[in-house]
Coordinates of C-alpha atoms in Angstrom, one line a residue:
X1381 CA 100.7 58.3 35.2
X1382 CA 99.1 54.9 36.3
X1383 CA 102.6 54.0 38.7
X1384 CA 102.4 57.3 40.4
X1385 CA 98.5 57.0 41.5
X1386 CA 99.6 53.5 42.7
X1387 CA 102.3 55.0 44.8
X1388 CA 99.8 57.9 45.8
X1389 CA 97.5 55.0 46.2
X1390 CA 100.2 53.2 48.7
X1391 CA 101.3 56.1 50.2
X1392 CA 97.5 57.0 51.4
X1393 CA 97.4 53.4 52.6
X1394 CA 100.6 53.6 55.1
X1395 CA 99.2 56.8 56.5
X1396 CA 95.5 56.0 56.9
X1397 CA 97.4 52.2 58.7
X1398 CA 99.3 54.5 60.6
X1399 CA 96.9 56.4 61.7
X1400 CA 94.5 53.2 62.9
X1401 CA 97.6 51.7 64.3
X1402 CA 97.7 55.2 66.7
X1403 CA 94.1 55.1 67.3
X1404 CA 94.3 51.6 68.4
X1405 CA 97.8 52.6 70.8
X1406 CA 95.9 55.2 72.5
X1407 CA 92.7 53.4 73.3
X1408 CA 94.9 50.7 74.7
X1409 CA 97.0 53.2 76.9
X1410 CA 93.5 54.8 78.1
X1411 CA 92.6 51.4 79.3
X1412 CA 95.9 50.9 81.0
X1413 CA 95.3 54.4 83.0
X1414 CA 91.8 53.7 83.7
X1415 CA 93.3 50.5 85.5
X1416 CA 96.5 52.1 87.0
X1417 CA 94.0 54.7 88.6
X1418 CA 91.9 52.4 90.3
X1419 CA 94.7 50.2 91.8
X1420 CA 95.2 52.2 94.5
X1421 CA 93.0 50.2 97.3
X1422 CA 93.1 51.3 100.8
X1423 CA 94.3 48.9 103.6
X1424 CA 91.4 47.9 105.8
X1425 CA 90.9 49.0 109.2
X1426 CA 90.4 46.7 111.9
X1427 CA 87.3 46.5 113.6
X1428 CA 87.5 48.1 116.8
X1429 CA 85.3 45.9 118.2
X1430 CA 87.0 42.5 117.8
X1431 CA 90.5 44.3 119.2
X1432 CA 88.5 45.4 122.7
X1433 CA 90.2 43.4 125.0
X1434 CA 88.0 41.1 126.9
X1435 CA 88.4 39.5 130.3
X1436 CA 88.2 35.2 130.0
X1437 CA 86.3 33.4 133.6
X1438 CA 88.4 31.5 135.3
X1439 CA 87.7 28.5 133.4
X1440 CA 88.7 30.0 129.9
X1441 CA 91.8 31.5 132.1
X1442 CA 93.0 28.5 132.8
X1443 CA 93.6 27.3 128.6
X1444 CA 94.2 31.0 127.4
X1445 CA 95.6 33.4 130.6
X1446 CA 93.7 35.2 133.0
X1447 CA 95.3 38.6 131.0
X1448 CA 92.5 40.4 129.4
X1449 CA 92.6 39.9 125.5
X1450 CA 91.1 40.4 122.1
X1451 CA 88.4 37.8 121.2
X1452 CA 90.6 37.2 117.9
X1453 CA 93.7 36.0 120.0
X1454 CA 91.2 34.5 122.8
X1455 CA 90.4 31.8 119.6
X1456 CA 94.0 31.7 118.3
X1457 CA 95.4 30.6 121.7
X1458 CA 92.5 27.9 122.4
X1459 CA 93.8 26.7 118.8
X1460 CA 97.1 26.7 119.6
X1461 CA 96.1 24.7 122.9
X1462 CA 94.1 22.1 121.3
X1463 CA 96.8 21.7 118.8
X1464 CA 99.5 21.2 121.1
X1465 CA 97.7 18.5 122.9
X1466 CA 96.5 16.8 120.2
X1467 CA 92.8 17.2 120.9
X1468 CA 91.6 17.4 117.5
X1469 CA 89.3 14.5 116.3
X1470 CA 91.5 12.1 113.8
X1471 CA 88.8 10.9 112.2
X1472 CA 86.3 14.2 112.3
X1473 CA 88.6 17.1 111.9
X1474 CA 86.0 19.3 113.1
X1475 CA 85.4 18.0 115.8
X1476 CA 87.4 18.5 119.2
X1477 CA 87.5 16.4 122.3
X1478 CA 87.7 18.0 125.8
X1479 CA 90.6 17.6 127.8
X1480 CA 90.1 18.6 132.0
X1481 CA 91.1 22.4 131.3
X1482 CA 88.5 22.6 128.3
X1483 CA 85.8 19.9 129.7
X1484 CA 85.3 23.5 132.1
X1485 CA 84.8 25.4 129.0
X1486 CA 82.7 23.4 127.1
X1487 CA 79.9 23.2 129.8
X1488 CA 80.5 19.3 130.2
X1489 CA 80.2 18.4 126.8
X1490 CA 83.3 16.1 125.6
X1491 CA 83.4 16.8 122.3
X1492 CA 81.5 19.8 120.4
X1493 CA 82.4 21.1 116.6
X1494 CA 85.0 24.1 115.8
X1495 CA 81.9 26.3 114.9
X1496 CA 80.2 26.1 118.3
X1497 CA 83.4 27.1 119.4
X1498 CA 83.3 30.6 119.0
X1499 CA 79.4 30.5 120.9
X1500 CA 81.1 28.9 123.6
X1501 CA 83.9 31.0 123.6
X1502 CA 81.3 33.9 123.7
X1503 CA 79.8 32.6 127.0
X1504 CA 83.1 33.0 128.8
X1505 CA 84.0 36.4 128.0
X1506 CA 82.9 40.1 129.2

């Protein structure tokens, strides 16, 4: 009589493990949906106000185009100018030096600091 309460016993064991073993799997796959739900993000908008296109003064015109733009690409192309010309400062990277074209945009100033950039920038746009 002792053996078969010992396999009773054993065989209560393996169920109850079982059954924890389940509990454990479905918290676990409840996580997992909770997660998979909020994946899902939505893909930002663009502001509408940095794609307005804005026309550059003559001076700016003369670096970026006198074609009216977005203030976004009115930056990237006065990037992409002071890059090709190898006007950033080698031993201040933020700084820029003024060529002729961009002497014009910076007010006179021959060298000014990639975050008053975007002020100046501001300046020669409607």
């Amino acid at each position: 009589m002792a053996k078969t309460a010992k396999k009773a016993a054993k065989k209560a064991a393996k169920k109850t493990a079982k059954k924890a073993v389940k509990k454990v799997a479905k918290k676990a796959a409840k996580k997992v949906a909770k997660k998979k739900a909020a994946a899902p993000k939505k893909k930002r908008k663009p502001n509408a106000a940095f794609m307005a296109p804005l026309t550059p003064s003559p001076a700016l015109a003369a670096v970026v185009g006198s074609k009216g733009l977005p203030r976004t690409q009115i930056i990237k192309k006065i990037w992409d100018y002071i890059k090709k010309n190898g006007l950033q400062d080698k031993k201040n990277r933020r700084a820029i030096n003024a060529d002729a074209k961009l002497k014009l945009v910076f007010g006179g100033k021959d060298q000014i600091t990639m975050f008053e950039l975007a002020k100046i920038v501001n300046k020669h746009v409607k």
